[in-house]
mmCIF file with all atom_site columns, C-alpha atoms in Angstrom:
data_model
loop_
_atom_site.group_PDB
_atom_site.id
_atom_site.type_symbol
_atom_site.label_atom_id
_atom_site.label_alt_id
_atom_site.label_comp_id
_atom_site.label_asym_id
_atom_site.label_entity_id
_atom_site.label_seq_id
_atom_site.pdbx_PDB_ins_code
_atom_site.Cartn_x
_atom_site.Cartn_y
_atom_site.Cartn_z
_atom_site.occupancy
_atom_site.B_iso_or_equiv
_atom_site.pdbx_formal_charge
_atom_site.auth_seq_id
_atom_site.auth_comp_id
_atom_site.auth_asym_id
_atom_site.auth_atom_id
_atom_site.pdbx_PDB_model_num
ATOM 1   C CA . UNK P 1 1   ? -49.028 -59.688  -26.537 1.00 37.00 ? 1   UNK P CA 1
ATOM 2   C CA . UNK P 1 2   ? -47.854 -63.287  -26.746 1.00 44.00 ? 2   UNK P CA 1
ATOM 3   C CA . UNK P 1 3   ? -46.016 -64.758  -23.815 1.00 43.00 ? 3   UNK P CA 1
ATOM 4   C CA . UNK P 1 4   ? -42.809 -66.766  -23.951 1.00 44.00 ? 4   UNK P CA 1
ATOM 5   C CA . UNK P 1 5   ? -44.811 -69.949  -23.445 1.00 43.00 ? 5   UNK P CA 1
ATOM 6   C CA . UNK P 1 6   ? -46.815 -69.226  -26.600 1.00 45.00 ? 6   UNK P CA 1
ATOM 7   C CA . UNK P 1 7   ? -43.641 -68.687  -28.590 1.00 46.00 ? 7   UNK P CA 1
ATOM 8   C CA . UNK P 1 8   ? -42.028 -71.834  -27.162 1.00 46.00 ? 8   UNK P CA 1
ATOM 9   C CA . UNK P 1 9   ? -45.130 -73.912  -28.001 1.00 50.00 ? 9   UNK P CA 1
ATOM 10  C CA . UNK P 1 10  ? -44.915 -73.037  -31.672 1.00 62.00 ? 10  UNK P CA 1
ATOM 11  C CA . UNK P 1 11  ? -42.798 -75.369  -33.782 1.00 64.00 ? 11  UNK P CA 1
ATOM 12  C CA . UNK P 1 12  ? -41.041 -73.220  -36.396 1.00 64.00 ? 12  UNK P CA 1
ATOM 13  C CA . UNK P 1 13  ? -40.799 -73.888  -40.080 1.00 62.00 ? 13  UNK P CA 1
ATOM 14  C CA . UNK P 1 14  ? -38.792 -72.424  -42.923 1.00 64.00 ? 14  UNK P CA 1
ATOM 15  C CA . UNK P 1 15  ? -36.276 -69.747  -41.994 1.00 63.00 ? 15  UNK P CA 1
ATOM 16  C CA . UNK P 1 16  ? -37.807 -69.598  -38.507 1.00 64.00 ? 16  UNK P CA 1
ATOM 17  C CA . UNK P 1 17  ? -35.731 -72.649  -37.636 1.00 67.00 ? 17  UNK P CA 1
ATOM 18  C CA . UNK P 1 18  ? -32.622 -70.461  -37.742 1.00 68.00 ? 18  UNK P CA 1
ATOM 19  C CA . UNK P 1 19  ? -34.119 -67.770  -35.518 1.00 68.00 ? 19  UNK P CA 1
ATOM 20  C CA . UNK P 1 20  ? -35.927 -69.534  -32.669 1.00 72.00 ? 20  UNK P CA 1
ATOM 21  C CA . UNK P 1 21  ? -34.695 -71.121  -29.492 1.00 75.00 ? 21  UNK P CA 1
ATOM 22  C CA . UNK P 1 22  ? -33.955 -74.098  -29.177 1.00 75.00 ? 22  UNK P CA 1
ATOM 23  C CA . UNK P 1 23  ? -33.908 -74.664  -32.935 1.00 76.00 ? 23  UNK P CA 1
ATOM 24  C CA . UNK P 1 24  ? -31.053 -72.241  -33.518 1.00 78.00 ? 24  UNK P CA 1
ATOM 25  C CA . UNK P 1 25  ? -28.827 -74.893  -31.902 1.00 84.00 ? 25  UNK P CA 1
ATOM 26  C CA . UNK P 1 26  ? -29.186 -77.199  -34.936 1.00 82.00 ? 26  UNK P CA 1
ATOM 27  C CA . UNK P 1 27  ? -26.437 -75.420  -36.868 1.00 86.00 ? 27  UNK P CA 1
ATOM 28  C CA . UNK P 1 28  ? -23.781 -75.529  -34.105 1.00 89.00 ? 28  UNK P CA 1
ATOM 29  C CA . UNK P 1 29  ? -24.699 -79.166  -33.427 1.00 91.00 ? 29  UNK P CA 1
ATOM 30  C CA . UNK P 1 30  ? -24.121 -79.965  -37.100 1.00 90.00 ? 30  UNK P CA 1
ATOM 31  C CA . UNK P 1 31  ? -20.831 -78.068  -37.313 1.00 92.00 ? 31  UNK P CA 1
ATOM 32  C CA . UNK P 1 32  ? -19.318 -79.366  -34.087 1.00 93.00 ? 32  UNK P CA 1
ATOM 33  C CA . UNK P 1 33  ? -20.631 -82.904  -34.639 1.00 91.00 ? 33  UNK P CA 1
ATOM 34  C CA . UNK P 1 34  ? -19.086 -82.863  -38.095 1.00 92.00 ? 34  UNK P CA 1
ATOM 35  C CA . UNK P 1 35  ? -15.774 -81.731  -36.613 1.00 92.00 ? 35  UNK P CA 1
ATOM 36  C CA . UNK P 1 36  ? -15.838 -84.651  -34.155 1.00 92.00 ? 36  UNK P CA 1
ATOM 37  C CA . UNK P 1 37  ? -16.496 -87.009  -37.034 1.00 89.00 ? 37  UNK P CA 1
ATOM 38  C CA . UNK P 1 38  ? -13.658 -85.574  -39.125 1.00 91.00 ? 38  UNK P CA 1
ATOM 39  C CA . UNK P 1 39  ? -11.111 -85.445  -36.294 1.00 90.00 ? 39  UNK P CA 1
ATOM 40  C CA . UNK P 1 40  ? -11.772 -89.019  -35.184 1.00 89.00 ? 40  UNK P CA 1
ATOM 41  C CA . UNK P 1 41  ? -11.596 -90.219  -38.786 1.00 88.00 ? 41  UNK P CA 1
ATOM 42  C CA . UNK P 1 42  ? -8.168  -88.546  -39.180 1.00 86.00 ? 42  UNK P CA 1
ATOM 43  C CA . UNK P 1 43  ? -6.548  -90.424  -36.294 1.00 81.00 ? 43  UNK P CA 1
ATOM 44  C CA . UNK P 1 44  ? -4.933  -93.818  -36.361 1.00 76.00 ? 44  UNK P CA 1
ATOM 45  C CA . UNK P 1 45  ? -5.285  -95.889  -33.222 1.00 67.00 ? 45  UNK P CA 1
ATOM 46  C CA . UNK P 1 46  ? -3.558  -99.252  -32.893 1.00 67.00 ? 46  UNK P CA 1
ATOM 47  C CA . UNK P 1 47  ? -6.009  -100.622 -30.341 1.00 63.00 ? 47  UNK P CA 1
ATOM 48  C CA . UNK P 1 48  ? -8.609  -102.850 -32.005 1.00 57.00 ? 48  UNK P CA 1
ATOM 49  C CA . UNK P 1 49  ? -11.460 -100.508 -33.011 1.00 64.00 ? 49  UNK P CA 1
ATOM 50  C CA . UNK P 1 50  ? -11.858 -98.452  -29.831 1.00 73.00 ? 50  UNK P CA 1
ATOM 51  C CA . UNK P 1 51  ? -13.401 -95.499  -31.626 1.00 84.00 ? 51  UNK P CA 1
ATOM 52  C CA . UNK P 1 52  ? -16.099 -97.379  -33.509 1.00 87.00 ? 52  UNK P CA 1
ATOM 53  C CA . UNK P 1 53  ? -18.781 -96.214  -31.073 1.00 90.00 ? 53  UNK P CA 1
ATOM 54  C CA . UNK P 1 54  ? -17.570 -92.611  -31.312 1.00 91.00 ? 54  UNK P CA 1
ATOM 55  C CA . UNK P 1 55  ? -17.775 -92.715  -35.113 1.00 90.00 ? 55  UNK P CA 1
ATOM 56  C CA . UNK P 1 56  ? -21.182 -94.418  -34.991 1.00 92.00 ? 56  UNK P CA 1
ATOM 57  C CA . UNK P 1 57  ? -22.576 -91.758  -32.644 1.00 94.00 ? 57  UNK P CA 1
ATOM 58  C CA . UNK P 1 58  ? -21.076 -88.802  -34.476 1.00 93.00 ? 58  UNK P CA 1
ATOM 59  C CA . UNK P 1 59  ? -22.255 -89.989  -37.916 1.00 94.00 ? 59  UNK P CA 1
ATOM 60  C CA . UNK P 1 60  ? -25.710 -90.980  -36.610 1.00 94.00 ? 60  UNK P CA 1
ATOM 61  C CA . UNK P 1 61  ? -26.239 -87.674  -34.779 1.00 94.00 ? 61  UNK P CA 1
ATOM 62  C CA . UNK P 1 62  ? -24.916 -85.658  -37.728 1.00 93.00 ? 62  UNK P CA 1
ATOM 63  C CA . UNK P 1 63  ? -27.273 -87.398  -40.169 1.00 95.00 ? 63  UNK P CA 1
ATOM 64  C CA . UNK P 1 64  ? -30.301 -87.327  -37.854 1.00 94.00 ? 64  UNK P CA 1
ATOM 65  C CA . UNK P 1 65  ? -29.781 -83.688  -36.897 1.00 92.00 ? 65  UNK P CA 1
ATOM 66  C CA . UNK P 1 66  ? -29.574 -82.757  -40.581 1.00 92.00 ? 66  UNK P CA 1
ATOM 67  C CA . UNK P 1 67  ? -32.753 -84.731  -41.340 1.00 90.00 ? 67  UNK P CA 1
ATOM 68  C CA . UNK P 1 68  ? -34.482 -83.193  -38.315 1.00 87.00 ? 68  UNK P CA 1
ATOM 69  C CA . UNK P 1 69  ? -33.430 -79.712  -39.454 1.00 85.00 ? 69  UNK P CA 1
ATOM 70  C CA . UNK P 1 70  ? -34.808 -80.396  -42.942 1.00 84.00 ? 70  UNK P CA 1
ATOM 71  C CA . UNK P 1 71  ? -38.127 -81.668  -41.524 1.00 83.00 ? 71  UNK P CA 1
ATOM 72  C CA . UNK P 1 72  ? -38.566 -78.425  -39.612 1.00 79.00 ? 72  UNK P CA 1
ATOM 73  C CA . UNK P 1 73  ? -37.232 -76.216  -42.421 1.00 80.00 ? 73  UNK P CA 1
ATOM 74  C CA . UNK P 1 74  ? -39.606 -77.753  -44.978 1.00 80.00 ? 74  UNK P CA 1
ATOM 75  C CA . UNK P 1 75  ? -42.582 -77.457  -42.633 1.00 73.00 ? 75  UNK P CA 1
ATOM 76  C CA . UNK P 1 76  ? -43.369 -81.174  -42.667 1.00 66.00 ? 76  UNK P CA 1
ATOM 77  C CA . UNK P 1 77  ? -44.172 -81.325  -38.963 1.00 63.00 ? 77  UNK P CA 1
ATOM 78  C CA . UNK P 1 78  ? -47.655 -79.698  -38.991 1.00 64.00 ? 78  UNK P CA 1
ATOM 79  C CA . UNK P 1 79  ? -47.033 -77.966  -35.634 1.00 55.00 ? 79  UNK P CA 1
ATOM 80  C CA . UNK P 1 80  ? -48.346 -80.749  -33.394 1.00 59.00 ? 80  UNK P CA 1
ATOM 81  C CA . UNK P 1 81  ? -47.411 -81.928  -29.934 1.00 61.00 ? 81  UNK P CA 1
ATOM 82  C CA . UNK P 1 82  ? -46.242 -85.270  -31.322 1.00 79.00 ? 82  UNK P CA 1
ATOM 83  C CA . UNK P 1 83  ? -43.368 -83.580  -33.120 1.00 79.00 ? 83  UNK P CA 1
ATOM 84  C CA . UNK P 1 84  ? -42.426 -81.676  -29.969 1.00 80.00 ? 84  UNK P CA 1
ATOM 85  C CA . UNK P 1 85  ? -42.325 -84.992  -28.097 1.00 86.00 ? 85  UNK P CA 1
ATOM 86  C CA . UNK P 1 86  ? -40.221 -86.604  -30.827 1.00 86.00 ? 86  UNK P CA 1
ATOM 87  C CA . UNK P 1 87  ? -37.857 -83.610  -30.777 1.00 85.00 ? 87  UNK P CA 1
ATOM 88  C CA . UNK P 1 88  ? -37.349 -83.989  -27.029 1.00 91.00 ? 88  UNK P CA 1
ATOM 89  C CA . UNK P 1 89  ? -36.845 -87.764  -27.257 1.00 93.00 ? 89  UNK P CA 1
ATOM 90  C CA . UNK P 1 90  ? -34.341 -87.481  -30.118 1.00 93.00 ? 90  UNK P CA 1
ATOM 91  C CA . UNK P 1 91  ? -32.252 -84.858  -28.353 1.00 94.00 ? 91  UNK P CA 1
ATOM 92  C CA . UNK P 1 92  ? -32.318 -86.821  -25.092 1.00 96.00 ? 92  UNK P CA 1
ATOM 93  C CA . UNK P 1 93  ? -31.049 -89.938  -26.894 1.00 96.00 ? 93  UNK P CA 1
ATOM 94  C CA . UNK P 1 94  ? -28.410 -87.899  -28.736 1.00 96.00 ? 94  UNK P CA 1
ATOM 95  C CA . UNK P 1 95  ? -27.238 -86.406  -25.419 1.00 97.00 ? 95  UNK P CA 1
ATOM 96  C CA . UNK P 1 96  ? -26.843 -89.825  -23.808 1.00 97.00 ? 96  UNK P CA 1
ATOM 97  C CA . UNK P 1 97  ? -25.082 -91.242  -26.870 1.00 96.00 ? 97  UNK P CA 1
ATOM 98  C CA . UNK P 1 98  ? -22.713 -88.282  -27.172 1.00 95.00 ? 98  UNK P CA 1
ATOM 99  C CA . UNK P 1 99  ? -21.905 -88.382  -23.450 1.00 96.00 ? 99  UNK P CA 1
ATOM 100 C CA . UNK P 1 100 ? -20.960 -92.067  -23.658 1.00 96.00 ? 100 UNK P CA 1
ATOM 101 C CA . UNK P 1 101 ? -18.934 -91.476  -26.820 1.00 94.00 ? 101 UNK P CA 1
ATOM 102 C CA . UNK P 1 102 ? -17.154 -88.479  -25.270 1.00 95.00 ? 102 UNK P CA 1
ATOM 103 C CA . UNK P 1 103 ? -16.122 -90.471  -22.214 1.00 95.00 ? 103 UNK P CA 1
ATOM 104 C CA . UNK P 1 104 ? -14.800 -93.314  -24.390 1.00 92.00 ? 104 UNK P CA 1
ATOM 105 C CA . UNK P 1 105 ? -12.920 -90.853  -26.603 1.00 91.00 ? 105 UNK P CA 1
ATOM 106 C CA . UNK P 1 106 ? -11.350 -89.205  -23.558 1.00 92.00 ? 106 UNK P CA 1
ATOM 107 C CA . UNK P 1 107 ? -10.274 -92.614  -22.240 1.00 90.00 ? 107 UNK P CA 1
ATOM 108 C CA . UNK P 1 108 ? -8.646  -93.560  -25.556 1.00 85.00 ? 108 UNK P CA 1
ATOM 109 C CA . UNK P 1 109 ? -6.959  -90.152  -25.718 1.00 87.00 ? 109 UNK P CA 1
ATOM 110 C CA . UNK P 1 110 ? -5.443  -90.698  -22.278 1.00 86.00 ? 110 UNK P CA 1
ATOM 111 C CA . UNK P 1 111 ? -4.010  -93.988  -23.537 1.00 80.00 ? 111 UNK P CA 1
ATOM 112 C CA . UNK P 1 112 ? -2.393  -92.143  -26.471 1.00 76.00 ? 112 UNK P CA 1
ATOM 113 C CA . UNK P 1 113 ? -0.701  -89.443  -24.403 1.00 77.00 ? 113 UNK P CA 1
ATOM 114 C CA . UNK P 1 114 ? 2.679   -91.160  -24.393 1.00 73.00 ? 114 UNK P CA 1
ATOM 115 C CA . UNK P 1 115 ? 3.136   -91.281  -28.174 1.00 64.00 ? 115 UNK P CA 1
ATOM 116 C CA . UNK P 1 116 ? 6.857   -91.206  -28.870 1.00 60.00 ? 116 UNK P CA 1
ATOM 117 C CA . UNK P 1 117 ? 6.826   -90.707  -32.640 1.00 64.00 ? 117 UNK P CA 1
ATOM 118 C CA . UNK P 1 118 ? 5.782   -87.581  -34.484 1.00 67.00 ? 118 UNK P CA 1
ATOM 119 C CA . UNK P 1 119 ? 2.736   -89.428  -35.799 1.00 68.00 ? 119 UNK P CA 1
ATOM 120 C CA . UNK P 1 120 ? 1.799   -90.414  -32.241 1.00 70.00 ? 120 UNK P CA 1
ATOM 121 C CA . UNK P 1 121 ? 2.004   -86.788  -31.090 1.00 80.00 ? 121 UNK P CA 1
ATOM 122 C CA . UNK P 1 122 ? -0.076  -85.666  -34.078 1.00 82.00 ? 122 UNK P CA 1
ATOM 123 C CA . UNK P 1 123 ? -2.759  -88.281  -33.366 1.00 80.00 ? 123 UNK P CA 1
ATOM 124 C CA . UNK P 1 124 ? -2.773  -87.294  -29.698 1.00 85.00 ? 124 UNK P CA 1
ATOM 125 C CA . UNK P 1 125 ? -3.358  -83.642  -30.601 1.00 87.00 ? 125 UNK P CA 1
ATOM 126 C CA . UNK P 1 126 ? -6.134  -84.603  -33.011 1.00 88.00 ? 126 UNK P CA 1
ATOM 127 C CA . UNK P 1 127 ? -7.746  -86.740  -30.309 1.00 88.00 ? 127 UNK P CA 1
ATOM 128 C CA . UNK P 1 128 ? -7.552  -83.892  -27.799 1.00 92.00 ? 128 UNK P CA 1
ATOM 129 C CA . UNK P 1 129 ? -9.331  -81.639  -30.285 1.00 94.00 ? 129 UNK P CA 1
ATOM 130 C CA . UNK P 1 130 ? -11.927 -84.338  -30.893 1.00 93.00 ? 130 UNK P CA 1
ATOM 131 C CA . UNK P 1 131 ? -12.505 -84.713  -27.132 1.00 94.00 ? 131 UNK P CA 1
ATOM 132 C CA . UNK P 1 132 ? -13.053 -80.962  -26.721 1.00 96.00 ? 132 UNK P CA 1
ATOM 133 C CA . UNK P 1 133 ? -15.500 -80.829  -29.624 1.00 96.00 ? 133 UNK P CA 1
ATOM 134 C CA . UNK P 1 134 ? -17.224 -84.007  -28.485 1.00 96.00 ? 134 UNK P CA 1
ATOM 135 C CA . UNK P 1 135 ? -17.918 -82.632  -25.022 1.00 97.00 ? 135 UNK P CA 1
ATOM 136 C CA . UNK P 1 136 ? -19.020 -79.344  -26.624 1.00 96.00 ? 136 UNK P CA 1
ATOM 137 C CA . UNK P 1 137 ? -21.472 -81.269  -28.823 1.00 96.00 ? 137 UNK P CA 1
ATOM 138 C CA . UNK P 1 138 ? -22.684 -83.122  -25.730 1.00 96.00 ? 138 UNK P CA 1
ATOM 139 C CA . UNK P 1 139 ? -23.317 -79.794  -24.006 1.00 96.00 ? 139 UNK P CA 1
ATOM 140 C CA . UNK P 1 140 ? -25.176 -78.391  -27.043 1.00 95.00 ? 140 UNK P CA 1
ATOM 141 C CA . UNK P 1 141 ? -27.389 -81.471  -27.257 1.00 95.00 ? 141 UNK P CA 1
ATOM 142 C CA . UNK P 1 142 ? -28.013 -81.257  -23.481 1.00 96.00 ? 142 UNK P CA 1
ATOM 143 C CA . UNK P 1 143 ? -29.105 -77.612  -23.716 1.00 95.00 ? 143 UNK P CA 1
ATOM 144 C CA . UNK P 1 144 ? -31.287 -78.470  -26.713 1.00 92.00 ? 144 UNK P CA 1
ATOM 145 C CA . UNK P 1 145 ? -32.839 -81.330  -24.725 1.00 94.00 ? 145 UNK P CA 1
ATOM 146 C CA . UNK P 1 146 ? -33.727 -79.023  -21.820 1.00 94.00 ? 146 UNK P CA 1
ATOM 147 C CA . UNK P 1 147 ? -35.213 -76.377  -24.114 1.00 90.00 ? 147 UNK P CA 1
ATOM 148 C CA . UNK P 1 148 ? -37.103 -79.029  -26.100 1.00 88.00 ? 148 UNK P CA 1
ATOM 149 C CA . UNK P 1 149 ? -38.524 -80.430  -22.857 1.00 91.00 ? 149 UNK P CA 1
ATOM 150 C CA . UNK P 1 150 ? -39.758 -76.974  -21.898 1.00 89.00 ? 150 UNK P CA 1
ATOM 151 C CA . UNK P 1 151 ? -41.392 -76.575  -25.325 1.00 82.00 ? 151 UNK P CA 1
ATOM 152 C CA . UNK P 1 152 ? -42.880 -80.077  -25.099 1.00 83.00 ? 152 UNK P CA 1
ATOM 153 C CA . UNK P 1 153 ? -44.416 -79.351  -21.686 1.00 83.00 ? 153 UNK P CA 1
ATOM 154 C CA . UNK P 1 154 ? -45.950 -76.109  -22.990 1.00 78.00 ? 154 UNK P CA 1
ATOM 155 C CA . UNK P 1 155 ? -47.983 -77.936  -25.675 1.00 71.00 ? 155 UNK P CA 1
#
């Protein structure tokens, strides 16, 4: 009988990406990261480009996570330790980027809390939603980083 370490050391391909841990987290990362991207794009902020970093991180992580998912789904990784290392490094970088973007987004949202017009209240509510989803995406990437590190160490 195979142990958990043996199962964690195997890099999945095909439909196995949607059934193994930590790779099952790709889909929520894509959905929630896309929501952050959409919500930030829907807001209008008068401060000179404060959310540029947030948009850069959310678009970059969305695109890279999709590409990473396709690499694993197509079986292009050849089940080697180098791909496990790259998976860990990518998710660590994404976690750090999303954490910095989430903090900046929360700071900008605090500055918007005193919107007096209906548009200001609407933007504030959109920003609050974006902050919640941004910190949720940060948490998902953090969990994926930890699980990827465990898989990397088991190779």
